[in-house]
Amino acid sequence: MVHPALGSWGQEGAQDGPGVAEPERPSELLPLLSVPSYPTPSTTPLPFPFFPGKVEAQHILASAPTDRNLCHFQALGCRTTHSNQEVLQSCLLVIFATKPHVLPAVLAEVAPVVTTEHILVSVAAGVSLSTLEELLPPNTRVLRVLPNLPCVVQEGAIVMARGRHVGSSETKLLQHLLEACGRCEEVPEAYVDIHTGLSGSGVAFVCAFSEALAEGAVKMGMPSSLAHRIAAQTLLGTAKMLLHEGQHPAQLRSDVCTPGGTTIYGLHALEQGGLRAATMSAVEAATCRAKELSRK
């Protein structure tokens, strides 16, 4: 059962979020991707595509210091406020969406009104569960969530890690809500930085491969726009086959190859170019950088 009141949805700054601006002051909570079912008519343009979700708009309360960000959620029919404490006093589930260096000040501001009934979720990269628990009252239920950019089209890859005082019911509730944005997996906290390298940065890696795939077709004479559409569709269809049929990529790759055919010749060229090793190194480098940033 969904809680009757849900908190503000948010993203750590603007770099990965759809139209989310940088925090203007330390006590900001920013909305990210709310999933209301009944938006209200408005002429205010939205910074991201709207998709119906699992929570009615009137049950979402978003907080920010100005209306610059809140106007988009007002357009969807969400309730808004400029008071972070009001969010905690009105909502049982609250998602904190600030830059990592801003989060401690936000938590200090709301800590006096935090109770053991609250479920507090952080989207701030690099802020550990132990740090969150230290900054909040004893026995506070906290979770970490790390989404990626395709959440804006409801095809995101999201991981979440639970704190010491979070039970399975709270985890299932959050997972149920986040599945409106894509695939959500509960993982040990140690996997969060790996997820950054695999799926957060992986969006850029996949785009680089899609671009190269299309440019190969352009080199052979296909119009650019057509090549890029077909390349993107090839990635989409392949991903669906892997997810829906549960196949290992090696098995699907083998199914495509025929002895002496075009695919095995192409794969040989990719091996000669070091695609596999370069991709593994890219994930490793991005993961290591995420860990470095977490220690700062």
Short mmCIF file of C-alpha atoms in Angstrom, two decimals:
data_model
loop_
_atom_site.label_atom_id
_atom_site.label_comp_id
_atom_site.label_asym_id
_atom_site.label_seq_id
_atom_site.Cartn_x
_atom_site.Cartn_y
_atom_site.Cartn_z
CA MET A 1 0.00 0.00 0.00
CA VAL A 2 1.35 3.42 -0.91
CA HIS A 3 1.80 5.91 1.90
CA PRO A 4 -0.92 8.55 1.88
CA ALA A 5 1.65 11.34 1.62
CA LEU A 6 4.86 11.17 -0.37
CA GLY A 7 7.82 13.50 -0.26
CA SER A 8 9.71 15.45 -2.86
CA TRP A 9 11.45 13.50 -5.60
CA GLY A 10 14.92 14.75 -6.44
CA GLN A 11 18.23 14.50 -8.24
CA GLU A 12 21.69 15.48 -7.18
CA GLY A 13 22.02 18.70 -9.15
CA ALA A 14 21.52 19.21 -12.85
CA GLN A 15 24.16 17.08 -14.50
CA ASP A 16 21.99 13.99 -14.90
CA GLY A 17 18.54 15.34 -14.16
CA PRO A 18 15.88 16.59 -16.57
CA GLY A 19 15.82 20.37 -16.23
CA VAL A 20 16.91 20.47 -12.59
CA ALA A 21 18.94 23.52 -11.63
CA GLU A 22 21.83 23.79 -9.22
CA PRO A 23 20.85 24.36 -5.57
CA GLU A 24 20.54 28.04 -4.74
CA ARG A 25 21.10 27.66 -1.01
CA PRO A 26 22.13 24.85 1.36
CA SER A 27 18.60 23.98 2.44
CA GLU A 28 17.26 23.11 -0.97
CA LEU A 29 15.32 19.98 -1.84
CA LEU A 30 14.83 19.68 -5.57
CA PRO A 31 12.16 17.72 -7.43
CA LEU A 32 13.42 15.18 -9.98
CA LEU A 33 10.89 12.91 -11.60
CA SER A 34 7.52 12.81 -9.93
CA VAL A 35 5.09 10.22 -11.20
CA PRO A 36 1.64 11.73 -10.67
CA SER A 37 -1.40 10.32 -12.43
CA TYR A 38 -3.51 13.43 -12.82
CA PRO A 39 -1.66 16.56 -13.96
CA THR A 40 -3.56 19.83 -13.98
CA PRO A 41 -3.81 21.89 -17.18
CA SER A 42 -1.14 24.56 -17.48
CA THR A 43 0.72 26.50 -20.11
CA THR A 44 4.00 26.13 -18.20
CA PRO A 45 6.40 24.06 -20.36
CA LEU A 46 7.77 20.96 -18.68
CA PRO A 47 11.55 20.30 -18.77
CA PHE A 48 11.00 16.56 -19.30
CA PRO A 49 8.39 14.30 -20.92
CA PHE A 50 5.36 13.48 -18.77
CA PHE A 51 4.42 9.85 -18.14
CA PRO A 52 1.64 8.66 -15.82
CA GLY A 53 3.01 6.84 -12.79
CA LYS A 54 1.99 5.30 -9.50
CA VAL A 55 1.33 8.34 -7.30
CA GLU A 56 -1.38 10.96 -7.74
CA ALA A 57 -0.02 14.47 -8.08
CA GLN A 58 -1.83 15.84 -5.03
CA HIS A 59 0.06 13.33 -2.87
CA ILE A 60 3.46 14.75 -3.83
CA LEU A 61 4.94 17.69 -1.94
CA ALA A 62 8.05 19.28 -3.47
CA SER A 63 10.29 21.76 -1.69
CA ALA A 64 12.70 24.34 -3.11
CA PRO A 65 13.68 27.88 -2.07
CA THR A 66 12.12 29.50 -5.16
CA ASP A 67 9.43 28.72 -7.72
CA ARG A 68 12.02 28.44 -10.49
CA ASN A 69 12.01 24.65 -10.14
CA LEU A 70 8.71 24.22 -8.37
CA CYS A 71 6.66 25.72 -11.21
CA HIS A 72 7.12 22.55 -13.27
CA PHE A 73 5.61 20.46 -10.49
CA GLN A 74 2.87 22.96 -9.86
CA ALA A 75 1.98 22.47 -13.52
CA LEU A 76 1.50 18.76 -12.85
CA GLY A 77 -0.75 19.43 -9.87
CA CYS A 78 1.80 18.64 -7.17
CA ARG A 79 1.76 20.50 -3.89
CA THR A 80 4.79 22.72 -3.25
CA THR A 81 6.43 24.56 -0.41
CA HIS A 82 9.55 26.56 0.39
CA SER A 83 9.97 24.84 3.75
CA ASN A 84 11.93 21.61 4.03
CA GLN A 85 10.60 20.99 7.52
CA GLU A 86 7.05 21.19 6.20
CA VAL A 87 7.86 18.28 3.89
CA LEU A 88 8.92 16.15 6.85
CA GLN A 89 5.89 17.22 8.87
CA SER A 90 3.53 16.35 6.00
CA CYS A 91 5.14 13.27 4.45
CA LEU A 92 6.29 9.86 5.60
CA LEU A 93 8.48 9.15 2.59
CA VAL A 94 10.94 11.90 1.64
CA ILE A 95 13.56 11.82 -1.10
CA PHE A 96 16.48 14.18 -0.54
CA ALA A 97 17.89 15.57 -3.77
CA THR A 98 20.84 17.84 -3.20
CA LYS A 99 24.47 18.05 -4.16
CA PRO A 100 26.53 15.85 -1.82
CA HIS A 101 28.25 18.80 -0.12
CA VAL A 102 24.85 20.41 0.55
CA LEU A 103 23.16 17.37 2.07
CA PRO A 104 24.61 17.64 5.62
CA ALA A 105 23.16 21.14 6.02
CA VAL A 106 19.77 19.96 4.76
CA LEU A 107 19.76 17.01 7.15
CA ALA A 108 20.72 19.28 10.05
CA GLU A 109 17.79 21.54 9.17
CA VAL A 110 15.19 18.77 9.13
CA ALA A 111 16.64 16.52 11.86
CA PRO A 112 14.50 18.08 14.65
CA VAL A 113 11.31 16.90 12.93
CA VAL A 114 12.52 13.45 11.82
CA THR A 115 10.81 10.52 13.53
CA THR A 116 11.10 6.74 13.35
CA GLU A 117 7.99 6.78 11.14
CA HIS A 118 9.84 8.49 8.31
CA ILE A 119 11.49 6.73 5.38
CA LEU A 120 14.30 8.98 4.17
CA VAL A 121 15.90 8.40 0.78
CA SER A 122 19.08 10.06 -0.47
CA VAL A 123 19.93 10.48 -4.14
CA ALA A 124 23.16 12.34 -3.33
CA ALA A 125 26.12 10.53 -4.86
CA GLY A 126 28.97 9.54 -2.58
CA VAL A 127 27.20 10.06 0.75
CA SER A 128 27.27 6.70 2.54
CA LEU A 129 24.49 5.14 4.58
CA SER A 130 26.66 5.34 7.70
CA THR A 131 27.11 9.08 7.17
CA LEU A 132 23.38 9.55 6.71
CA GLU A 133 22.65 7.61 9.88
CA GLU A 134 25.23 9.64 11.83
CA LEU A 135 23.65 12.92 10.73
CA LEU A 136 20.11 11.88 11.66
CA PRO A 137 18.41 10.84 14.93
CA PRO A 138 18.98 7.28 16.19
CA ASN A 139 17.02 4.50 14.46
CA THR A 140 16.14 6.66 11.45
CA ARG A 141 15.24 4.59 8.41
CA VAL A 142 17.45 5.67 5.50
CA LEU A 143 18.12 4.34 2.01
CA ARG A 144 20.36 5.34 -0.86
CA VAL A 145 19.11 5.41 -4.44
CA LEU A 146 21.15 5.88 -7.59
CA PRO A 147 19.18 6.34 -10.84
CA ASN A 148 20.46 6.95 -14.33
CA LEU A 149 19.37 9.27 -17.11
CA PRO A 150 16.91 6.95 -18.95
CA CYS A 151 14.60 7.28 -15.94
CA VAL A 152 13.17 10.27 -17.83
CA VAL A 153 11.67 7.84 -20.36
CA GLN A 154 10.76 5.21 -17.75
CA GLU A 155 13.58 2.90 -18.85
CA GLY A 156 16.08 3.70 -16.12
CA ALA A 157 18.41 1.37 -14.28
CA ILE A 158 18.13 2.13 -10.58
CA VAL A 159 19.85 0.58 -7.58
CA MET A 160 19.00 1.11 -3.94
CA ALA A 161 20.75 0.16 -0.72
CA ARG A 162 19.09 0.05 2.67
CA GLY A 163 20.35 1.28 6.03
CA ARG A 164 20.52 -0.75 9.23
CA HIS A 165 17.03 0.16 10.42
CA VAL A 166 15.14 -0.43 7.16
CA GLY A 167 12.97 -3.52 6.82
CA SER A 168 11.76 -5.42 3.80
CA SER A 169 8.38 -3.66 3.74
CA GLU A 170 9.95 -0.22 3.34
CA THR A 171 12.31 -1.55 0.69
CA LYS A 172 9.46 -3.11 -1.28
CA LEU A 173 7.47 0.12 -1.08
CA LEU A 174 10.32 2.19 -2.49
CA GLN A 175 11.10 -0.41 -5.14
CA HIS A 176 7.44 -0.45 -6.20
CA LEU A 177 7.44 3.32 -6.62
CA LEU A 178 10.78 3.50 -8.43
CA GLU A 179 9.76 0.83 -10.91
CA ALA A 180 7.63 3.53 -12.52
CA CYS A 181 10.96 4.91 -13.73
CA GLY A 182 12.44 1.63 -14.98
CA ARG A 183 14.17 -1.41 -13.49
CA CYS A 184 14.99 -1.13 -9.79
CA GLU A 185 17.29 -3.56 -7.96
CA GLU A 186 18.22 -3.73 -4.29
CA VAL A 187 21.98 -4.15 -3.89
CA PRO A 188 24.63 -4.05 -1.16
CA GLU A 189 25.96 -0.53 -0.75
CA ALA A 190 29.35 -1.65 -2.08
CA TYR A 191 27.73 -2.02 -5.53
CA VAL A 192 26.54 1.59 -5.75
CA ASP A 193 29.82 2.97 -7.11
CA ILE A 194 30.01 0.06 -9.55
CA HIS A 195 26.53 0.98 -10.74
CA THR A 196 27.82 4.48 -11.43
CA GLY A 197 30.52 3.08 -13.70
CA LEU A 198 28.25 0.51 -15.33
CA SER A 199 24.95 2.30 -15.77
CA GLY A 200 25.38 5.96 -14.87
CA SER A 201 28.43 6.46 -17.08
CA GLY A 202 27.37 3.50 -19.19
CA VAL A 203 24.74 5.65 -20.92
CA ALA A 204 27.57 7.66 -22.47
CA PHE A 205 29.49 4.50 -23.37
CA VAL A 206 26.45 3.07 -25.16
CA CYS A 207 25.92 6.37 -26.99
CA ALA A 208 29.54 6.30 -28.15
CA PHE A 209 29.05 2.76 -29.50
CA SER A 210 25.75 3.69 -31.15
CA GLU A 211 27.40 6.67 -32.80
CA ALA A 212 30.28 4.52 -34.06
CA LEU A 213 27.86 1.87 -35.31
CA ALA A 214 25.93 4.44 -37.30
CA GLU A 215 29.07 6.12 -38.62
CA GLY A 216 30.21 2.77 -39.98
CA ALA A 217 27.00 2.63 -42.00
CA VAL A 218 27.48 6.23 -43.13
CA LYS A 219 30.96 5.31 -44.33
CA MET A 220 29.41 2.57 -46.44
CA GLY A 221 26.91 4.98 -48.01
CA MET A 222 23.81 5.11 -45.78
CA PRO A 223 22.30 8.55 -44.94
CA SER A 224 23.28 9.69 -41.44
CA SER A 225 19.79 10.17 -39.97
CA LEU A 226 18.67 6.75 -41.16
CA ALA A 227 21.84 5.10 -39.87
CA HIS A 228 21.45 6.61 -36.40
CA ARG A 229 17.78 5.57 -36.17
CA ILE A 230 18.60 2.00 -37.16
CA ALA A 231 21.58 1.86 -34.78
CA ALA A 232 19.44 3.04 -31.85
CA GLN A 233 16.68 0.57 -32.71
CA THR A 234 19.25 -2.23 -32.92
CA LEU A 235 20.43 -1.42 -29.39
CA LEU A 236 16.84 -1.23 -28.13
CA GLY A 237 15.80 -4.53 -29.70
CA THR A 238 18.91 -6.33 -28.49
CA ALA A 239 18.42 -5.05 -24.93
CA LYS A 240 14.81 -6.24 -24.93
CA MET A 241 15.84 -9.71 -26.08
CA LEU A 242 18.46 -9.95 -23.35
CA LEU A 243 16.05 -8.82 -20.63
CA HIS A 244 12.89 -10.60 -21.75
CA GLU A 245 14.46 -13.93 -22.68
CA GLY A 246 17.07 -13.93 -19.90
CA GLN A 247 19.82 -14.93 -22.30
CA HIS A 248 23.51 -14.36 -21.64
CA PRO A 249 24.89 -11.92 -24.23
CA ALA A 250 27.38 -14.55 -25.41
CA GLN A 251 24.52 -16.88 -26.29
CA LEU A 252 22.65 -14.26 -28.29
CA ARG A 253 25.86 -13.25 -30.03
CA SER A 254 26.49 -16.88 -30.95
CA ASP A 255 22.95 -17.20 -32.31
CA VAL A 256 23.57 -14.28 -34.70
CA CYS A 257 26.84 -15.71 -36.04
CA THR A 258 26.93 -18.18 -38.92
CA PRO A 259 30.11 -19.92 -40.10
CA GLY A 260 31.92 -17.70 -42.57
CA GLY A 261 29.16 -15.07 -42.38
CA THR A 262 29.17 -11.31 -42.05
CA THR A 263 28.83 -11.16 -38.26
CA ILE A 264 31.86 -13.24 -37.38
CA TYR A 265 33.98 -11.12 -39.72
CA GLY A 266 32.69 -8.00 -38.02
CA LEU A 267 33.28 -9.43 -34.54
CA HIS A 268 36.83 -10.28 -35.51
CA ALA A 269 37.37 -6.64 -36.48
CA LEU A 270 35.98 -5.52 -33.09
CA GLU A 271 38.34 -7.90 -31.29
CA GLN A 272 41.26 -6.55 -33.27
CA GLY A 273 40.24 -3.04 -32.23
CA GLY A 274 40.11 -4.03 -28.55
CA LEU A 275 36.43 -3.22 -28.03
CA ARG A 276 35.94 -5.69 -25.18
CA ALA A 277 39.04 -4.64 -23.24
CA ALA A 278 38.39 -0.94 -23.82
CA THR A 279 34.82 -1.26 -22.55
CA MET A 280 35.87 -3.15 -19.43
CA SER A 281 38.54 -0.52 -18.78
CA ALA A 282 35.98 2.26 -19.19
CA VAL A 283 33.70 0.76 -16.54
CA GLU A 284 36.68 0.21 -14.25
CA ALA A 285 37.91 3.80 -14.70
CA ALA A 286 34.47 5.29 -14.07
CA THR A 287 33.95 3.11 -10.99
CA CYS A 288 37.34 4.05 -9.55
CA ARG A 289 36.56 7.72 -10.11
CA ALA A 290 33.21 7.31 -8.35
CA LYS A 291 35.00 5.78 -5.37
CA GLU A 292 37.51 8.65 -5.33
CA LEU A 293 34.70 11.19 -5.30
CA SER A 294 32.97 9.30 -2.48
CA ARG A 295 36.05 9.70 -0.30
CA LYS A 296 36.21 13.47 -0.76
#
